[in-house]
CSV table of C-alpha atoms in Angstrom, one decimal:
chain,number,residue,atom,x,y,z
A,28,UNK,CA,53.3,9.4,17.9
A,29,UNK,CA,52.6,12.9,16.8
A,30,UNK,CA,53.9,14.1,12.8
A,31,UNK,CA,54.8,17.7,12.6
A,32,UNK,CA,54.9,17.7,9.0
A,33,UNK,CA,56.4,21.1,6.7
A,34,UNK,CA,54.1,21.6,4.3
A,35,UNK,CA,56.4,22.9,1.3
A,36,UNK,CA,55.8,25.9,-0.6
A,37,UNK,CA,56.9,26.8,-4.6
A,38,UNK,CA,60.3,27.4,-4.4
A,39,UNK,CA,61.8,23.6,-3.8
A,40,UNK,CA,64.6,24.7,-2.5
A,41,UNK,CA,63.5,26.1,0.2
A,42,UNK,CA,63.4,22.3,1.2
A,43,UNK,CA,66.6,22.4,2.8
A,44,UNK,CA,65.0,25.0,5.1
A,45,UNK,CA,62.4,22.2,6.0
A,46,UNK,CA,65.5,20.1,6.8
A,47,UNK,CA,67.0,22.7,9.2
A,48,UNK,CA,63.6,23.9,11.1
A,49,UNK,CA,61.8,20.1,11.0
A,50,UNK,CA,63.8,17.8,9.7
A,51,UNK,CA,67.0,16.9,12.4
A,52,UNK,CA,66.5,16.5,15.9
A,53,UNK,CA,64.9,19.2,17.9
A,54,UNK,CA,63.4,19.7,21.7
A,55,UNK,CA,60.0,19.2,21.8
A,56,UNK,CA,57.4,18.9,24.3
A,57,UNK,CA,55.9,15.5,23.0
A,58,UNK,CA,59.2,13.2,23.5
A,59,UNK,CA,57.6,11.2,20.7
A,60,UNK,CA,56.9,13.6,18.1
A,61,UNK,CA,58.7,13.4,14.8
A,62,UNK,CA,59.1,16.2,13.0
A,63,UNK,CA,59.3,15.4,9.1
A,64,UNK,CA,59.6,17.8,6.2
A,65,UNK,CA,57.5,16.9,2.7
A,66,UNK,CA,57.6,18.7,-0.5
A,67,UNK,CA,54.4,19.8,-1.8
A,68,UNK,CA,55.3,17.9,-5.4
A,69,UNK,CA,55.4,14.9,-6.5
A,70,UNK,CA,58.6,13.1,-6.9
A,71,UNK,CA,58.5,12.9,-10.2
A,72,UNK,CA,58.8,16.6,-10.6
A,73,UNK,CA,61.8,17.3,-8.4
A,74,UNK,CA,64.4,16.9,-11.3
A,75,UNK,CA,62.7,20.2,-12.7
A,76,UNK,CA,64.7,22.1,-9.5
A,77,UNK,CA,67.9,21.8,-10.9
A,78,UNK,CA,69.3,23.7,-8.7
A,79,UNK,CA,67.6,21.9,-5.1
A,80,UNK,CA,69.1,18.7,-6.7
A,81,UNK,CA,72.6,20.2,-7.4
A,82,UNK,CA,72.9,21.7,-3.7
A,83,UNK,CA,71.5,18.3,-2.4
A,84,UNK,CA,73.9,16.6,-4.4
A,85,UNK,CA,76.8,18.9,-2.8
A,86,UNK,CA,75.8,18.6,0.8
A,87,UNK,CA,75.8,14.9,0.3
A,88,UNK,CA,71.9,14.4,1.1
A,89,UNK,CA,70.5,11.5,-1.2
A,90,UNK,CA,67.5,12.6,-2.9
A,91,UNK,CA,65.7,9.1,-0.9
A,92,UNK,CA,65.9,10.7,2.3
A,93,UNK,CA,63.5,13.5,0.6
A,94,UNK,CA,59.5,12.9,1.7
A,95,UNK,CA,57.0,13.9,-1.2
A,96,UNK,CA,53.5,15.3,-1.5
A,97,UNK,CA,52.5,12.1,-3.3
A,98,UNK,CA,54.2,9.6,-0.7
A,99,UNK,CA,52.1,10.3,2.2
A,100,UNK,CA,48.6,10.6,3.4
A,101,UNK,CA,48.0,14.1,5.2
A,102,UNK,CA,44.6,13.4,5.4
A,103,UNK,CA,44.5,10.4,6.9
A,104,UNK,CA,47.1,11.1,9.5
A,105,UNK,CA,44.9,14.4,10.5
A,106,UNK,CA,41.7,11.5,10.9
A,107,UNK,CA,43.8,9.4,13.2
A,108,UNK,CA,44.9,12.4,15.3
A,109,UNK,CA,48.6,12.6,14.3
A,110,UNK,CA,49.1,15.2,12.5
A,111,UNK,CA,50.3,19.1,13.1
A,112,UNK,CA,51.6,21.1,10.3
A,113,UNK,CA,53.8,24.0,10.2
A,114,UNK,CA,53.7,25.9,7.2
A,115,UNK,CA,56.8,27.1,5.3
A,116,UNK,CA,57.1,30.4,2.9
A,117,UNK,CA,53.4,30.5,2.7
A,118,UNK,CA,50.4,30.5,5.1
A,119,UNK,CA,47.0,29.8,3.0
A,120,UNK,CA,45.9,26.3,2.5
A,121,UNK,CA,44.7,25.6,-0.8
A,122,UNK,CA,40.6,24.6,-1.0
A,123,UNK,CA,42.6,21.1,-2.1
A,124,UNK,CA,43.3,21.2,2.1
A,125,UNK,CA,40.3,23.1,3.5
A,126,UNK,CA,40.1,19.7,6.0
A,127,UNK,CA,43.8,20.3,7.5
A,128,UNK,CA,43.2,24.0,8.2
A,129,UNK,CA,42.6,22.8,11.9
A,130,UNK,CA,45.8,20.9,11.9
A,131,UNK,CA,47.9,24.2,11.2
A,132,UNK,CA,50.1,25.2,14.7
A,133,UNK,CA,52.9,27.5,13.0
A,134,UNK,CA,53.3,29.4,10.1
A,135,UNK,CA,56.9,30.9,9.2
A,136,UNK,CA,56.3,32.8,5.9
A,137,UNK,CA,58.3,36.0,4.3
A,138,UNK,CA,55.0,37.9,2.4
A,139,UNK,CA,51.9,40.1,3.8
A,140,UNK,CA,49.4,38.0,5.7
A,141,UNK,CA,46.5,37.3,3.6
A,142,UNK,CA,44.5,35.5,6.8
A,143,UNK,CA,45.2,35.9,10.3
A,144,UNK,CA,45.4,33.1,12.3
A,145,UNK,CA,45.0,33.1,16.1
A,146,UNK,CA,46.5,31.0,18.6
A,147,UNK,CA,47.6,28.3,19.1
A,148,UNK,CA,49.0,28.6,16.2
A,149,UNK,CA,52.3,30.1,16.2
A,150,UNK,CA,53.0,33.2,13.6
A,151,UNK,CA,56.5,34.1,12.3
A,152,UNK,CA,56.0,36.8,9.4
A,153,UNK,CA,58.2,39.5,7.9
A,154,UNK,CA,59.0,41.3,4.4
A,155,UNK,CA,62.3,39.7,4.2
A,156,UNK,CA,63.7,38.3,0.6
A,157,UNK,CA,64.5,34.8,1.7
A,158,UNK,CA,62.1,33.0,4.0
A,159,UNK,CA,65.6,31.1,4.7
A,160,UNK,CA,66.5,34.1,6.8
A,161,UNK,CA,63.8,33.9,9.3
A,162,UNK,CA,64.0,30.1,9.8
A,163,UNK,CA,67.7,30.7,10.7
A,164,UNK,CA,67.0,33.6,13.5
A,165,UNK,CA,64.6,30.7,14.7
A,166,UNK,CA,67.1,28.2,14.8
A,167,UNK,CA,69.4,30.4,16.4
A,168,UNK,CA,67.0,31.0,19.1
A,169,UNK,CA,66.9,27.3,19.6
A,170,UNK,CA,69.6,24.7,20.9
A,171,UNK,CA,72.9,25.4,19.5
A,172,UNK,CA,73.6,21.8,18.8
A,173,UNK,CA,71.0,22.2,15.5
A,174,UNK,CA,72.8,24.6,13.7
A,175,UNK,CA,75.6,22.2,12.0
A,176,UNK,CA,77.4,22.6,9.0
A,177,UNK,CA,75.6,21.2,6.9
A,178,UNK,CA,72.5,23.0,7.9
A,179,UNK,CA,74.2,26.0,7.6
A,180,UNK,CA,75.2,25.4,4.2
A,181,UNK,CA,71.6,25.1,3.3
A,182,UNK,CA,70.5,27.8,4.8
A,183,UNK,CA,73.1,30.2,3.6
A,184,UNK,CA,72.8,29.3,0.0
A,185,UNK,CA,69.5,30.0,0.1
A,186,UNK,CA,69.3,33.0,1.5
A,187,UNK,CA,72.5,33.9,-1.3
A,188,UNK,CA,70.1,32.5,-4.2
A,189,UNK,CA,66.9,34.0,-3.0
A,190,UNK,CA,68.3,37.3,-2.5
A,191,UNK,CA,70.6,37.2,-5.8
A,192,UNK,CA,73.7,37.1,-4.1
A,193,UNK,CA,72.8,40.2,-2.3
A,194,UNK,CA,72.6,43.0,-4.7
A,195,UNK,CA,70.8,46.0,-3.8
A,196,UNK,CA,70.2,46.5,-7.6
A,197,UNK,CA,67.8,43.2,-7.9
A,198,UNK,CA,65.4,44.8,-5.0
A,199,UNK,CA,65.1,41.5,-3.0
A,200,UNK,CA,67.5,41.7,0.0
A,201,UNK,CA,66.7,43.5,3.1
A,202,UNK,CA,69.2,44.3,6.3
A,203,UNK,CA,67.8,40.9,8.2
A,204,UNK,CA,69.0,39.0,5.3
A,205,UNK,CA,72.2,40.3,5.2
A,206,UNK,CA,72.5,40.0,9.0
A,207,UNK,CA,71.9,36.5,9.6
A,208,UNK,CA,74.0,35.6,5.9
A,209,UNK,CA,77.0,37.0,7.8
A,210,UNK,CA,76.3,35.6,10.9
A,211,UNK,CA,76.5,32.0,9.3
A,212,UNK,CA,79.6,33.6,7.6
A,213,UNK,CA,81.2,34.4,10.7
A,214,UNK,CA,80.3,31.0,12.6
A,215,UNK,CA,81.0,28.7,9.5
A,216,UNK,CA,84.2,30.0,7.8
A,217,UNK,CA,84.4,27.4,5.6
A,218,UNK,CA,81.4,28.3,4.2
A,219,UNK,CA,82.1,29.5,0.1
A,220,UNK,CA,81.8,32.5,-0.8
A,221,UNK,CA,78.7,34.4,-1.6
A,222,UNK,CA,79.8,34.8,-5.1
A,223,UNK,CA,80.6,31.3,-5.6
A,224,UNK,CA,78.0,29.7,-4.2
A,225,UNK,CA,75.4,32.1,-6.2
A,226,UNK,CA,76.9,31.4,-9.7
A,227,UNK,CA,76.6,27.8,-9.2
A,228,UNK,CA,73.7,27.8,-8.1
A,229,UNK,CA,72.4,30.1,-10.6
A,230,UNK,CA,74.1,28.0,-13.2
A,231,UNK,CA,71.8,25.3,-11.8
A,232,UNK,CA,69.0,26.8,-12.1
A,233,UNK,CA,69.3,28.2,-15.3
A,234,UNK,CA,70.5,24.8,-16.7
A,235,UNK,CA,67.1,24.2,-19.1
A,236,UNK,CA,68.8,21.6,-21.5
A,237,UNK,CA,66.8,18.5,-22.1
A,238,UNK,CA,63.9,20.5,-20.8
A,239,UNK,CA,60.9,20.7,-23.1
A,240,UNK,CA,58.7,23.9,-23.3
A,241,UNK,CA,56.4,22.0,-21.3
A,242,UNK,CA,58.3,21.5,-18.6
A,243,UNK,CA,60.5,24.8,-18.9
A,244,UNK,CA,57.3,26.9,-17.8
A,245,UNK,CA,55.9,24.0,-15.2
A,246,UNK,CA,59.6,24.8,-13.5
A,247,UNK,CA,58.9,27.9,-11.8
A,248,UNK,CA,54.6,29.0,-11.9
A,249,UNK,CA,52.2,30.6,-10.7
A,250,UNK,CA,48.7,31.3,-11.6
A,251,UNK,CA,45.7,34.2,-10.3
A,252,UNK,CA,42.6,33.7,-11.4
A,253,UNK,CA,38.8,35.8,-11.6
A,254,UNK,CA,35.6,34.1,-11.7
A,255,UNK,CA,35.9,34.8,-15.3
A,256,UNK,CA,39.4,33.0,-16.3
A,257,UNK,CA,42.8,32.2,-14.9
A,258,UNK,CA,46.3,33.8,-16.1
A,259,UNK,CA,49.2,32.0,-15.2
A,260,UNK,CA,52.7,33.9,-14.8
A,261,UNK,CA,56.0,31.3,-15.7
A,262,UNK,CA,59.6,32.6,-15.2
A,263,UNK,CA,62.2,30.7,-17.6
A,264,UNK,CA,65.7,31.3,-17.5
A,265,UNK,CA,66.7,31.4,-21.2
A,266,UNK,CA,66.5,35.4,-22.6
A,267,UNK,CA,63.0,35.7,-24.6
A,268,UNK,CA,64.7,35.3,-28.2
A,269,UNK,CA,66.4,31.7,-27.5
A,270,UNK,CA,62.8,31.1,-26.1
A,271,UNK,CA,60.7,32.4,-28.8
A,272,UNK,CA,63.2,30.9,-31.2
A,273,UNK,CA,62.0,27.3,-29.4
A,274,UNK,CA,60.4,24.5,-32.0
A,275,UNK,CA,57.2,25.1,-32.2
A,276,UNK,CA,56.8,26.8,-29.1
A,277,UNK,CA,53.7,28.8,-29.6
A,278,UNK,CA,52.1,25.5,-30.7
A,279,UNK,CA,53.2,24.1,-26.8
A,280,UNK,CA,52.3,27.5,-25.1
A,281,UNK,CA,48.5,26.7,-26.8
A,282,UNK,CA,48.7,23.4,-25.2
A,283,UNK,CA,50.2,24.1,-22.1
A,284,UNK,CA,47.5,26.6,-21.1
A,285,UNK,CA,44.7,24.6,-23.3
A,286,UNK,CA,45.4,21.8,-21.0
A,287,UNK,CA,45.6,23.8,-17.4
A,288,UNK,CA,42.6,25.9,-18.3
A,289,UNK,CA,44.5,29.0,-18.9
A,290,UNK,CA,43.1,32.0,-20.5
A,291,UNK,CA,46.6,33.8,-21.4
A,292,UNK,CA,49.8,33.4,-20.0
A,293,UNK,CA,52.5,35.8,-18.9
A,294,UNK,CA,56.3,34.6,-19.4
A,295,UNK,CA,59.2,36.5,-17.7
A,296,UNK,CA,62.5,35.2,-19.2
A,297,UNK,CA,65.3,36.2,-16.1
A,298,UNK,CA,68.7,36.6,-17.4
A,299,UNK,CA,72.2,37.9,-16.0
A,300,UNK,CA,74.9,40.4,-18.3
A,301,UNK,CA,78.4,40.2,-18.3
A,302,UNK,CA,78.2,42.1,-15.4
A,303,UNK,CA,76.4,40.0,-13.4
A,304,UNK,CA,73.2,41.5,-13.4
A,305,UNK,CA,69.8,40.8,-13.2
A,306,UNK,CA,68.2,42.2,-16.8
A,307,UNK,CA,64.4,40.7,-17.6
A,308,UNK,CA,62.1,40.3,-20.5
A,309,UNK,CA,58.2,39.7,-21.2
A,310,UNK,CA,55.9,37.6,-23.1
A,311,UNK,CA,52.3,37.8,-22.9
A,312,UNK,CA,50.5,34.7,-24.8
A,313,UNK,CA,46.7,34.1,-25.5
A,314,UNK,CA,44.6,32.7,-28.0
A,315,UNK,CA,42.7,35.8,-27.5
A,316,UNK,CA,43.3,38.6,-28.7
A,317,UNK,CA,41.0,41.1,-26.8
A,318,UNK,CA,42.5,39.6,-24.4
A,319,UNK,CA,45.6,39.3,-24.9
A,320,UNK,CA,45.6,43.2,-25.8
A,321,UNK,CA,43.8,44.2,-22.8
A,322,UNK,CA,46.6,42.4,-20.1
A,323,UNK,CA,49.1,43.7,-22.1
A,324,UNK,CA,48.2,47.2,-21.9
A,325,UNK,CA,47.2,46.5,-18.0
A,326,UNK,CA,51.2,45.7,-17.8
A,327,UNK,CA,52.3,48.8,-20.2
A,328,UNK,CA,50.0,51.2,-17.6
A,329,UNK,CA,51.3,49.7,-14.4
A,330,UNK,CA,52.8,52.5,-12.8
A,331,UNK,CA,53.0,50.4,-9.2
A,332,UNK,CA,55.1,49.8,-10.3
A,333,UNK,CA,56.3,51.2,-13.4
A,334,UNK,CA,57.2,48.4,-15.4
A,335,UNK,CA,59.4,50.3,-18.3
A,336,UNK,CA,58.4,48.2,-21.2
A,337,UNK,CA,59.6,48.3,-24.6
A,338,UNK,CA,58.7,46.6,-27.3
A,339,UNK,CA,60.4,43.9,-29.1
A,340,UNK,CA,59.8,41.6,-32.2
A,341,UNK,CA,57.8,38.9,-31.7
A,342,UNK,CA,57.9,35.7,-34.3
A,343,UNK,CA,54.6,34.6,-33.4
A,344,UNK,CA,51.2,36.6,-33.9
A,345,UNK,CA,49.6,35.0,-30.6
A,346,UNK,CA,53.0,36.4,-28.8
A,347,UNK,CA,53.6,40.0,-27.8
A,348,UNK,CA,56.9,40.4,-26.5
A,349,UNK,CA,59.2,43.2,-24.6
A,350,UNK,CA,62.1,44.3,-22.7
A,351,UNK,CA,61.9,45.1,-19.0
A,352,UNK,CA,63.3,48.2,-18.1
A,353,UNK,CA,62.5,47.8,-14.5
A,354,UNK,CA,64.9,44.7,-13.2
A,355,UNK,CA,63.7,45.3,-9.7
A,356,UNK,CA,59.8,44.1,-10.8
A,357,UNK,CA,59.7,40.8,-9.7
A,358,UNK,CA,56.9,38.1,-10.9
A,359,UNK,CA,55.8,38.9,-7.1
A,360,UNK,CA,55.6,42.5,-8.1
A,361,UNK,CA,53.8,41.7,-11.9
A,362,UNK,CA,51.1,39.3,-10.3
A,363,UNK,CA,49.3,41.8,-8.3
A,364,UNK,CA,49.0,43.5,-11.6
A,365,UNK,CA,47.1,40.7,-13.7
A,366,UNK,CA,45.2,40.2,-10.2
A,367,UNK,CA,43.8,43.7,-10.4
A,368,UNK,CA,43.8,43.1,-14.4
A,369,UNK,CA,41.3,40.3,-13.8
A,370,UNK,CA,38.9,41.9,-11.2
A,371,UNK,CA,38.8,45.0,-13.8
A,372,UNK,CA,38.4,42.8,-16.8
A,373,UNK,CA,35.6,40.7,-15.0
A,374,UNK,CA,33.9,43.6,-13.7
A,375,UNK,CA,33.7,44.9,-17.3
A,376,UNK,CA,32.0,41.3,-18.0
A,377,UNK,CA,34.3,40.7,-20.8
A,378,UNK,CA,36.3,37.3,-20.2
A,379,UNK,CA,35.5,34.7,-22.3
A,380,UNK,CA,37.2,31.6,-20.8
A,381,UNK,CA,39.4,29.2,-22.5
A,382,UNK,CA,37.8,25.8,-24.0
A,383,UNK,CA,36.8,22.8,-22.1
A,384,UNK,CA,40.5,21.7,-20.2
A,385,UNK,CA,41.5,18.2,-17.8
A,386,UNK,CA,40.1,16.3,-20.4
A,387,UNK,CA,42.1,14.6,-23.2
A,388,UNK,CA,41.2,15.2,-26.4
A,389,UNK,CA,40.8,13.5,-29.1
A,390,UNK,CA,42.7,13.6,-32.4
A,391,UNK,CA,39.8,14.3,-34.2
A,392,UNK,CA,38.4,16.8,-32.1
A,393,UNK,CA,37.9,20.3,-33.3
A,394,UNK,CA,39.6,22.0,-29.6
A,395,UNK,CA,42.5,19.1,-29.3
A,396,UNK,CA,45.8,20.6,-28.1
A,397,UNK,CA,46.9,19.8,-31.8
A,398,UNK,CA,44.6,22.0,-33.7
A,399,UNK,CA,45.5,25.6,-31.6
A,400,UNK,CA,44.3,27.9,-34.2
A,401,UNK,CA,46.3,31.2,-34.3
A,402,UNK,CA,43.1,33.2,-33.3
A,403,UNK,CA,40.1,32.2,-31.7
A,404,UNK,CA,36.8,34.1,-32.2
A,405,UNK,CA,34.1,34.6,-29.8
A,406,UNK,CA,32.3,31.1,-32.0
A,407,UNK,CA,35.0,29.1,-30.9
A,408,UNK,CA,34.9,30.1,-27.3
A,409,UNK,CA,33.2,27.6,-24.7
A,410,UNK,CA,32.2,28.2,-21.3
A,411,UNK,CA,34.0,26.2,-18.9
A,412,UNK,CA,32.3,26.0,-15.4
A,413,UNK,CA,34.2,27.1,-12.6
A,414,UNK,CA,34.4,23.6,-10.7
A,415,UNK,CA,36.6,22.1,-13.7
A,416,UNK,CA,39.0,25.1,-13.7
A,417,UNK,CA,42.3,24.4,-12.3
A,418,UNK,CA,43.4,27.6,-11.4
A,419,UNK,CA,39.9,28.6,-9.6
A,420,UNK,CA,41.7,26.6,-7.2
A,421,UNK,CA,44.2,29.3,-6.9
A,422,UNK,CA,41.9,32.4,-6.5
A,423,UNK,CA,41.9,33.0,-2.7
A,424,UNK,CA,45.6,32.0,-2.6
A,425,UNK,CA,47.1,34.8,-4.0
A,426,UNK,CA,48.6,37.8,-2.6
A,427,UNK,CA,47.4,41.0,-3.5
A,428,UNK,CA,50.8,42.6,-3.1
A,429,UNK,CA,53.5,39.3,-2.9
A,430,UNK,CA,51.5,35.6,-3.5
A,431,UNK,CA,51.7,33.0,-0.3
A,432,UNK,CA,52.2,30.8,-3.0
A,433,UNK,CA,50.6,27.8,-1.2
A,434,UNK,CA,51.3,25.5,-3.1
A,435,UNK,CA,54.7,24.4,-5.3
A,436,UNK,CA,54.9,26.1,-8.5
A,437,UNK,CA,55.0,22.6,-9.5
A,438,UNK,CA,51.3,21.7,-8.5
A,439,UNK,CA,48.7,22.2,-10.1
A,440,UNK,CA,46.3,19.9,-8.7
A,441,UNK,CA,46.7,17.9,-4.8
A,442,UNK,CA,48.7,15.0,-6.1
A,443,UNK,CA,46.5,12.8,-3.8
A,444,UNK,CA,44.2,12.9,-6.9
A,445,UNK,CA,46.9,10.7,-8.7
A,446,UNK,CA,46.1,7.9,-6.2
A,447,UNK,CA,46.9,6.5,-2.9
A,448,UNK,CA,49.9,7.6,-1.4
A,449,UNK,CA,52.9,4.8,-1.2
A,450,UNK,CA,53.8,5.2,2.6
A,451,UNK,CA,52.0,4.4,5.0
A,452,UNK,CA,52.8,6.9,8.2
A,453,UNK,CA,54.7,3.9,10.2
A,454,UNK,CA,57.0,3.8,6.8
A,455,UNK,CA,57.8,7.3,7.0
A,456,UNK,CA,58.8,7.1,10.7
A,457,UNK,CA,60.6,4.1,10.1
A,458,UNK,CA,62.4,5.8,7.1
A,459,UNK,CA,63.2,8.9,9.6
A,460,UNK,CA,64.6,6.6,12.0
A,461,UNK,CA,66.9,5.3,9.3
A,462,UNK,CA,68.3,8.5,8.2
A,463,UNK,CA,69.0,9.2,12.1
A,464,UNK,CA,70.9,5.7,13.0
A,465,UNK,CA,72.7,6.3,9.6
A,466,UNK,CA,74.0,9.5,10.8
A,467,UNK,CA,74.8,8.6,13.8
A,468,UNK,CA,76.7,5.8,12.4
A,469,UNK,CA,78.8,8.7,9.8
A,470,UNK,CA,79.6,10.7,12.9
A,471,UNK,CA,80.8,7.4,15.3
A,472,UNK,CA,84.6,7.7,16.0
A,473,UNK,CA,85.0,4.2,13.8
A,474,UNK,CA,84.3,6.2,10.8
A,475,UNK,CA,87.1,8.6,11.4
């Protein structure tokens, strides 16, 4: 038995793309191989991807039947000689998975190639806005009896969301996407309409209440880091002010980044008008404020792009806030920027990193995530060494144009580290060959 295993990437959604390229049957030229899509988070942060649970939930596909990061033993499948991995929407390992580079036979990803990879390993790569669109052409390509309709559901809402719902104005969709959309348009009538299925989603994923600031920016992140200090990016769906305006929210900002080892982080609230469109916003946060001056003018310069920023009130002294005048810069577009920030900044010798982090702190202790001071001078400042930075992890796995993202915006750390996993690999082939008799049992002319 052979597992060719999706290795998920940030965007959770994309998961229903792991269902339609590895997760129903497909030809393969080891009778026995199964082909089995994980998420690369745990299960416990799934809920946070409102809107993956809410198209799950409307394609009928119990969250159980979902394989998680935490749940299975990559490792240990690659020692026994069972494991292959195909790598969706990204293409870089992180160092967390140096030992399964060799295990790595196809790569279907949407951004610049950071690393070739030579055969046998099979490349699909091209500058399209949903990575959803070239998993489709490959389906296509295959037998036709894999492209049902509730595979093409998936597909096609994610290829709506990721491309926000097709407008040219948002700079994400490109003639491919829009190709292969209609084509699942045309063969699936019954499919909803692009504008229906985009506000719901986006309703989703905007849906933040209950969410605490914690979690809000642990929804969707990313981090690039120097060998000086790490600056993580978070997009939150809520417009800056009802952020900002958050109970004591620059007290959970300190101890968001206090515990992740981040030096400063960059928010970018992503909002819609009453017209529908895409309008966004950003915060840069860090205890600082050299810093925190020096990435903001970094951002104010950019003129690849040209971010149009203007400046807006800011309740918080550690905060400096402002309107986007370009809609069409991305977070992909922005992290290239503190990328080249950081190489500048480090060059210039100047980072100070942030106080000792993965460590709990005590309640009495003078850098516990309870006693943020509004400023910190260079006395306060402690070196941490680069092997306890969390982000250091991240430094080779970013883009220096779009980020591979290679690993959920979820995780932080391999969630191996949280313990052994709770499947063995005969359980998860048993629990694939569940889901199949079950289905098989739904489509039986009894059940009709």
């Amino acid at each position: 038995l052979r597992g060719n295993i999706a290795l998920e990437a940030p965007s959770v959604i994309l998961c229903k793309k792991d269902f339609a390229l590895c997760g129903i049957p497909q030809v393969s030229p080891e009778p026995r191989a199964a082909f089995i899509p994980v998420l690369n988070i745990p299960r416990s942060d799934f809920p946070l991807r409102t809107e993956s649970t809410f198209l799950l939930k409307e394609q009928r596909i119990p969250e159980n039947s979902l394989i998680f990061r935490d749940e299975i033993d990559l490792l240990a499948l690659h020692r026994a000689g069972l494991l292959s991995l195909t790598l969706v929407d990204h293409h870089v390992l992180p160092s967390q998975d140096a030992a399964l580079e060799e295990t790595v036979v196809e790569v279907v990803d949407h951004r610049p190639l950071e690393r070739e990879r030579g055969p046998p390993c099979r490349v699909t790569s091209e500058l399209v806005g949903s990575c959803a669109t070239l998993v489709t052409e490959k389906i296509v390509q295959g037998p036709a009896e894999v492209l049902d309709q509730t595979t093409a559901a998936l597909l096609h809402a994610t290829i709506v969301l990721d491309c926000v719902n097709m407008a040219p104005e948002a700079g994400k969709v490109t003639p491919k996407d829009i190709h292969f959309a209609s084509f699942l348009e045309s063969k699936f009538p019954d499919l909803p309409p692009r504008g229906v299925i985009f506000e719901a989603l986006q309703n989703a994923k905007i849906d933040v209440s209950g969410l605490t600031t914690d979690q809000m920016l642990r929804k969707d992140l990313k981090a690039v880091s120097g060998t000086g200090g790490v600056v993580a990016l978070s997009s939150v769906y809520v417009t800056l002010q009802d952020f900002l305006r958050r109970p004591e929210v620059e007290q959970g900002l300190c101890t968001f980044c206090q515990q992740r080892g981040y030096d400063a982080l960059v928010v970018m609230a992503i909002c819609f008008n009453e017209r529908n469109e895409p309008f966004r916003q950003l915060a840069v946060y860090s205890q600082q404020g050299a810093l925190r001056t020096a990435v903001c003018q970094s951002l104010e310069d950019s003129r690849n792009p040209s971010l149009g920023l203007s400046p807006l009130e800011s309740p918080h002294p550690t905060i400096r806030a402002y309107t986007q005048g370009n809609a069409t810069a991305s977070r992909k577009k922005v992290l290239p920027i503190v990328k080249d920030f950081l190489r500048d900044w480090v060059h210039r010798g100047t980072m100070q990193p942030c106080r000792k982090t993965r460590a709990e702190p005590s309640a009495a202790s003078p850098g516990s995530a309870d006693s943020c001071p509004p400023e910190r001078g260079e006395a306060d400042r402690k070196d941490t060494p680069k092997s306890q930075r969390l982000g250091d992890d991240l430094l080779g796995d970013e883009d220096t144009h779009l980020p591979p993202t290679p690993m959920n915006s979820l995780v932080d750390e391999c969630p191996l580290d949280q313990g052994l996993p709770k499947l063995s690999a005969e359980a998860v082939f048993e629990k694939f060959n569940r889901i199949s008799v079950a289905r098989s049992c739904e489509d039986s002319p009894e059940k009709k």
